XYZ file of C-alpha atoms in Angstrom:
425
model
C 27.763 -27.998 -60.611
C 28.828 -24.884 -62.551
C 27.053 -21.709 -61.489
C 24.682 -19.988 -63.890
C 24.491 -16.212 -64.035
C 21.530 -14.358 -65.480
C 22.541 -11.649 -67.912
C 19.848 -8.999 -68.288
C 19.933 -7.360 -71.703
C 19.777 -3.581 -71.740
C 16.719 -3.901 -73.975
C 14.931 -5.836 -71.205
C 15.812 -3.247 -68.555
C 14.616 -0.494 -70.887
C 11.316 -2.320 -71.348
C 10.753 -2.281 -67.608
C 11.609 1.438 -67.462
C 9.274 2.043 -70.410
C 6.569 0.159 -68.527
C 7.058 2.442 -65.524
C 7.015 5.560 -67.724
C 3.945 4.409 -69.648
C 2.211 3.671 -66.343
C 2.896 7.216 -65.133
C 1.600 8.682 -68.419
C -1.572 6.571 -68.213
C -2.086 7.677 -64.600
C -1.819 11.345 -65.565
C -4.145 10.906 -68.556
C -6.606 8.950 -66.389
C -6.599 11.645 -63.708
C -7.177 14.346 -66.339
C -10.068 12.422 -67.931
C -11.659 11.675 -64.535
C -11.383 15.339 -63.451
C -13.049 16.519 -66.666
C -15.719 13.844 -66.392
C -16.508 14.990 -62.850
C -16.718 18.590 -63.985
C -19.097 17.821 -66.888
C -21.485 15.883 -64.648
C -21.521 18.246 -61.714
C -25.256 17.907 -61.037
C -25.264 14.154 -60.714
C -22.151 14.156 -58.632
C -23.578 16.839 -56.406
C -26.500 14.568 -55.563
C -24.084 11.678 -54.930
C -21.968 13.920 -52.694
C -25.025 14.847 -50.651
C -26.039 11.198 -50.312
C -22.497 10.275 -49.324
C -22.400 13.025 -46.707
C -25.638 11.756 -45.199
C -24.136 8.262 -44.957
C -21.020 9.569 -43.214
C -18.872 9.125 -46.337
C -17.008 11.636 -48.455
C -17.816 12.121 -52.130
C -15.775 10.009 -54.559
C -13.247 11.922 -56.693
C -10.220 11.116 -58.848
C -8.115 11.311 -55.665
C -10.004 8.353 -54.160
C -9.600 6.387 -57.375
C -5.879 7.139 -57.570
C -5.076 6.107 -53.991
C -7.309 3.032 -54.191
C -5.363 1.777 -57.185
C -1.980 2.598 -55.664
C -2.954 0.733 -52.493
C -4.393 -2.229 -54.423
C -1.287 -2.797 -56.528
C 1.192 -2.267 -53.737
C -0.570 -4.694 -51.386
C -0.800 -7.242 -54.212
C 2.905 -7.109 -55.079
C 3.994 -7.015 -51.426
C 2.025 -10.242 -51.029
C 3.822 -11.920 -53.933
C 7.158 -10.727 -52.495
C 6.572 -12.085 -48.995
C 5.325 -15.390 -50.442
C 8.777 -15.782 -51.997
C 10.260 -15.523 -48.503
C 7.565 -17.749 -46.982
C 7.968 -20.543 -49.538
C 11.761 -20.420 -49.155
C 11.351 -20.930 -45.405
C 8.901 -23.787 -45.957
C 11.434 -25.570 -48.172
C 14.080 -25.305 -45.451
C 11.985 -26.618 -42.572
C 10.654 -29.434 -44.776
C 14.196 -30.457 -45.804
C 12.930 -30.280 -49.399
C 15.257 -31.164 -52.235
C 13.001 -30.824 -55.277
C 12.797 -27.012 -55.003
C 16.526 -26.209 -55.229
C 16.275 -25.041 -58.915
C 13.639 -22.405 -58.021
C 15.259 -21.253 -54.762
C 16.870 -18.153 -56.254
C 13.596 -17.158 -57.927
C 11.854 -17.259 -54.541
C 14.652 -15.204 -52.973
C 14.420 -12.645 -55.786
C 10.660 -12.162 -55.328
C 11.305 -10.791 -51.843
C 13.495 -7.989 -53.257
C 10.351 -5.835 -53.607
C 9.713 -5.735 -49.845
C 11.810 -2.618 -48.997
C 10.344 -0.523 -51.839
C 6.850 -1.887 -51.206
C 7.115 -1.102 -47.494
C 8.191 2.502 -48.114
C 5.400 2.991 -50.658
C 2.851 1.446 -48.285
C 3.792 3.937 -45.591
C 3.711 6.917 -47.968
C 0.390 5.942 -49.574
C -1.221 5.510 -46.153
C 0.105 8.790 -44.743
C -0.968 10.794 -47.795
C -4.167 8.959 -48.780
C -5.498 7.472 -45.546
C -8.761 9.462 -45.628
C -9.453 8.305 -49.198
C -8.824 4.656 -48.240
C -9.962 4.110 -44.668
C -13.220 5.464 -43.260
C -12.009 4.825 -39.699
C -9.249 7.476 -39.994
C -11.877 10.240 -39.688
C -11.303 11.627 -36.175
C -14.894 12.894 -35.862
C -16.138 9.284 -35.711
C -14.798 8.992 -32.154
C -16.197 12.243 -30.716
C -19.433 11.477 -28.861
C -21.073 14.837 -29.393
C -20.288 14.892 -33.098
C -22.936 14.020 -35.701
C -20.522 11.501 -37.267
C -19.952 9.589 -34.012
C -19.777 5.839 -34.677
C -20.154 3.639 -31.570
C -18.949 0.506 -33.419
C -15.689 2.106 -34.528
C -15.302 3.795 -31.146
C -15.369 0.306 -29.626
C -12.514 -0.737 -31.905
C -10.418 2.361 -31.270
C -7.919 0.694 -28.932
C -6.770 -1.447 -31.880
C -7.895 0.607 -34.863
C -6.084 3.892 -34.269
C -3.500 5.550 -36.484
C -0.410 5.408 -34.208
C -0.852 1.696 -33.444
C -1.708 0.979 -37.088
C 1.528 2.637 -38.251
C 3.550 0.789 -35.616
C 2.116 -2.524 -36.817
C 2.825 -1.650 -40.445
C 6.477 -0.798 -39.718
C 6.955 -3.893 -37.529
C 5.402 -6.269 -40.099
C 7.349 -4.957 -43.092
C 10.510 -4.526 -41.004
C 10.346 -8.130 -39.772
C 9.874 -9.480 -43.297
C 12.793 -7.414 -44.639
C 15.019 -8.524 -41.750
C 14.309 -12.230 -42.241
C 14.747 -11.858 -46.008
C 18.180 -10.253 -45.447
C 19.148 -12.926 -42.903
C 18.190 -15.908 -45.095
C 19.672 -14.346 -48.230
C 22.949 -13.807 -46.377
C 23.156 -17.513 -45.457
C 22.311 -18.501 -49.030
C 25.076 -16.383 -50.580
C 27.641 -17.447 -47.960
C 26.797 -21.064 -48.732
C 27.637 -20.401 -52.389
C 31.023 -18.973 -51.408
C 32.098 -21.312 -48.642
C 30.078 -24.532 -48.963
C 29.531 -26.877 -46.007
C 26.370 -27.552 -43.999
C 26.692 -24.743 -41.446
C 24.700 -22.206 -43.454
C 22.026 -24.729 -44.412
C 21.351 -25.742 -40.797
C 21.349 -22.100 -39.707
C 18.836 -21.326 -42.469
C 16.532 -24.039 -41.100
C 16.577 -22.434 -37.652
C 15.975 -18.960 -39.094
C 13.119 -20.295 -41.243
C 11.429 -21.981 -38.279
C 11.433 -18.673 -36.377
C 10.232 -16.766 -39.417
C 7.271 -19.076 -40.053
C 5.961 -18.382 -36.546
C 6.421 -14.643 -37.099
C 4.815 -14.887 -40.527
C 1.772 -16.694 -39.149
C 1.017 -13.704 -36.927
C 2.150 -10.836 -39.156
C 0.560 -12.081 -42.388
C -2.798 -12.528 -40.637
C -2.730 -9.114 -38.992
C -1.509 -7.398 -42.159
C -4.519 -8.854 -44.019
C -6.803 -7.372 -41.350
C -5.027 -4.023 -41.362
C -4.398 -3.451 -45.050
C -7.546 -4.970 -46.551
C -10.270 -5.882 -44.039
C -10.295 -2.506 -42.222
C -11.324 -0.842 -45.494
C -14.772 -2.280 -44.665
C -14.316 -1.131 -41.079
C -17.633 -2.373 -39.631
C -17.304 -5.843 -41.139
C -15.060 -8.692 -40.032
C -14.402 -12.333 -40.811
C -12.326 -14.831 -38.842
C -11.505 -16.523 -42.172
C -10.282 -13.380 -43.884
C -6.572 -13.720 -43.071
C -6.534 -17.231 -44.549
C -8.390 -15.990 -47.599
C -5.907 -13.173 -48.295
C -2.985 -15.528 -47.694
C -4.373 -18.076 -50.150
C -4.752 -15.392 -52.821
C -1.203 -14.145 -52.215
C 0.119 -17.707 -52.191
C -1.368 -18.822 -55.503
C -0.212 -15.565 -57.126
C 3.292 -16.116 -55.714
C 3.372 -19.694 -57.009
C 2.254 -18.505 -60.445
C 4.944 -15.799 -60.528
C 7.589 -18.372 -59.535
C 6.465 -20.895 -62.138
C 6.241 -18.302 -64.905
C 9.759 -17.048 -64.138
C 11.175 -20.595 -64.065
C 9.656 -21.308 -67.478
C 10.978 -18.081 -69.021
C 14.468 -18.770 -67.650
C 14.377 -22.363 -68.913
C 13.295 -21.246 -72.366
C 16.075 -18.638 -72.380
C 18.671 -21.370 -71.821
C 19.101 -21.030 -68.068
C 18.230 -23.402 -65.198
C 19.618 -26.514 -66.855
C 18.806 -28.535 -63.711
C 15.093 -27.714 -64.061
C 13.072 -30.417 -65.797
C 9.469 -31.481 -66.361
C 9.343 -33.085 -62.911
C 9.976 -29.776 -61.164
C 7.341 -28.098 -63.338
C 4.958 -30.924 -62.489
C 5.400 -30.177 -58.777
C 4.826 -26.448 -59.314
C 1.731 -27.267 -61.369
C 0.430 -29.450 -58.534
C 0.911 -26.612 -56.071
C -1.011 -24.170 -58.275
C -3.737 -26.756 -58.892
C -4.051 -27.700 -55.208
C -3.970 -24.215 -53.749
C -6.422 -22.903 -56.344
C -8.841 -25.425 -54.858
C -7.809 -24.288 -51.354
C -8.546 -20.653 -52.284
C -11.984 -21.715 -53.596
C -12.693 -23.695 -50.427
C -11.981 -20.611 -48.310
C -14.009 -18.325 -50.606
C -17.017 -20.633 -50.488
C -16.709 -21.306 -46.734
C -16.731 -17.603 -45.947
C -19.536 -16.849 -48.409
C -21.798 -19.811 -47.641
C -21.758 -19.424 -43.846
C -22.487 -15.700 -43.965
C -25.093 -15.980 -46.715
C -26.920 -18.858 -45.037
C -26.939 -17.232 -41.586
C -28.136 -13.980 -43.201
C -27.110 -11.778 -40.260
C -27.204 -8.142 -41.464
C -23.814 -7.160 -40.035
C -22.162 -10.158 -41.742
C -23.950 -10.635 -45.046
C -23.647 -6.936 -45.995
C -20.144 -7.619 -47.390
C -21.497 -10.021 -50.012
C -24.717 -8.123 -50.642
C -22.600 -5.107 -51.546
C -20.592 -7.173 -54.034
C -23.440 -9.202 -55.555
C -26.342 -6.751 -55.536
C -25.007 -3.373 -54.420
C -24.463 -0.394 -56.715
C -26.777 -1.918 -59.372
C -24.693 -5.085 -59.621
C -21.500 -3.109 -60.321
C -19.236 -5.849 -58.859
C -21.302 -8.982 -59.552
C -19.493 -9.863 -62.783
C -16.140 -9.610 -60.980
C -17.234 -12.148 -58.355
C -18.199 -14.660 -61.045
C -15.085 -13.717 -63.007
C -12.670 -14.504 -60.184
C -14.379 -17.840 -59.560
C -13.763 -18.759 -63.191
C -10.208 -17.377 -63.424
C -8.980 -18.592 -60.036
C -10.813 -21.900 -59.763
C -12.566 -23.271 -62.838
C -9.824 -22.422 -65.336
C -6.760 -23.745 -63.434
C -8.778 -26.715 -62.155
C -9.886 -27.848 -65.611
C -6.658 -27.028 -67.466
C -4.238 -28.545 -64.924
C -6.292 -31.619 -64.094
C -4.177 -34.024 -66.143
C -0.578 -35.040 -65.445
C 0.576 -33.986 -68.917
C -0.809 -30.456 -68.563
C 1.249 -29.865 -65.410
C 4.422 -30.820 -67.316
C 3.868 -28.680 -70.420
C 5.370 -25.195 -70.382
C 2.761 -23.648 -72.663
C -0.132 -24.862 -70.488
C 1.559 -23.696 -67.311
C 2.364 -20.284 -68.842
C -1.248 -19.712 -69.844
C -2.567 -20.790 -66.435
C -0.009 -18.663 -64.553
C -0.876 -15.503 -66.508
C -4.598 -16.097 -66.008
C -4.155 -16.821 -62.288
C -1.963 -13.734 -61.724
C -4.631 -11.529 -63.300
C -7.421 -13.413 -61.508
C -5.920 -12.808 -58.064
C -5.213 -9.162 -58.892
C -8.939 -8.969 -59.702
C -9.650 -10.685 -56.384
C -7.851 -7.903 -54.509
C -9.716 -5.407 -56.677
C -13.073 -6.716 -55.427
C -11.778 -6.793 -51.831
C -10.698 -3.136 -51.908
C -12.788 -1.119 -54.369
C -16.322 -1.493 -52.938
C -15.129 -0.076 -49.614
C -13.102 2.797 -51.078
C -14.941 3.770 -54.283
C -18.380 2.211 -53.712
C -20.090 2.205 -57.132
C -17.643 4.659 -58.727
C -14.836 2.220 -59.590
C -13.990 1.224 -63.127
C -11.306 -0.016 -65.493
C -9.575 2.790 -67.332
C -6.301 4.638 -67.669
C -5.830 5.002 -63.905
C -6.216 1.259 -63.314
C -3.970 0.296 -66.234
C -1.411 2.970 -65.357
C -1.125 1.927 -61.708
C -0.772 -1.748 -62.670
C 1.947 -1.019 -65.267
C 3.787 1.277 -62.848
C 3.961 -1.263 -60.023
C 4.619 -4.187 -62.365
C 7.541 -2.299 -63.909
C 9.042 -1.471 -60.503
C 8.534 -5.042 -59.278
C 10.159 -6.588 -62.371
C 13.109 -4.180 -62.147
C 14.056 -5.043 -58.552
C 13.161 -8.716 -59.062
C 15.424 -9.215 -62.086
C 18.272 -7.232 -60.535
C 18.366 -9.535 -57.531
C 17.974 -12.551 -59.793
C 21.082 -11.439 -61.692
C 23.116 -10.671 -58.568
C 23.929 -14.309 -57.721
C 24.098 -17.716 -59.383
C 20.670 -18.923 -60.528
C 21.525 -22.319 -59.063
C 22.763 -22.510 -55.436
C 25.886 -24.499 -56.315
C 26.714 -25.675 -52.786
C 23.205 -26.544 -51.646
C 23.326 -29.980 -49.937
C 20.280 -31.243 -51.873
C 21.380 -30.038 -55.304
C 22.235 -33.550 -56.497
C 18.836 -34.790 -55.329
C 17.180 -31.962 -57.276
C 19.073 -32.898 -60.446
C 17.692 -36.443 -60.275
C 14.223 -35.451 -59.054
C 11.492 -37.592 -60.599
C 7.742 -37.767 -60.007
């Protein structure tokens, strides 16, 4: 098999840089508009600030909105990146042959992890008080008016030093395993043989155990602790399922674009069919987890549990209700109905539409997980939201395509390459 190399046109690279620049401009414009809006409505916001202070919260400003959007997008794209690593490892331990044509796409997704990890650390250190209520030190002082006995009981786990240690360990472990597996993959291209493949299986088996722990705890740390009084034993699975479907959609969309550009000659309708089945199946899995978490809490109607959904369905004058129904349509009803038939899973145009919808739908899912806890009823969709999304998307696409172009798109010495060429379902 002759290796295929992706050539990135300068025009494409410039588009990504333009996307980053436009995102920064939109962020600045959005901040300016939000600051002026706050100034013009000082009376109303003064009343809100007083109410927030009584509830132990700080008033919402453009700073809160900025950091909430930076955190949202970074966590979302880190999730897609680590899913690339996770799915690569799954293919190794399963001795899968069908997935060889998409292997380099999965490896390239993980290229965002180092940048995402650095940004995660910076955003937390600078914006922790805008994102996480539990970082307020006065909550743990017994004689203080803000003392919170619930959070004080969680302090042994939910404290800033331990939180930062966990963050560094999680991201560091993912980057290390990505480097280790990528090294075996490239050496296999150069030298051939089965040594690197068998070593990759052993590395993947270790990583999957590590991932099971770190992905669950990262979901608690980076998303669930925003609503610091609330908890769910299903939440880690829920976040993983959202990350996973988004990662599958990103992989499928990239494979289709490469195929249409004349690359990935080994990729055929059978491989697309398998990717379509994964998106179809795990969209149902995501819905199962969403409904399981919602139904049990809603039916039990325990105040400390159901508050999470009350806030999203009825809180802030129904500010988030449309998003809840929106994500159920985008992430379940739409992919379920469109990809139900065999033919739909094999057609590029149908898969492209579903992947774009699903990627936006799961971004919206993270939006509704994060914004009620950070911005309460003051969130919106404007220049700040669009700017942050464009900024992170541009950075992600830049590092993703650079890694994609740094090695052959097809792992030429993979032991199951011939099986992948003749894959049929």
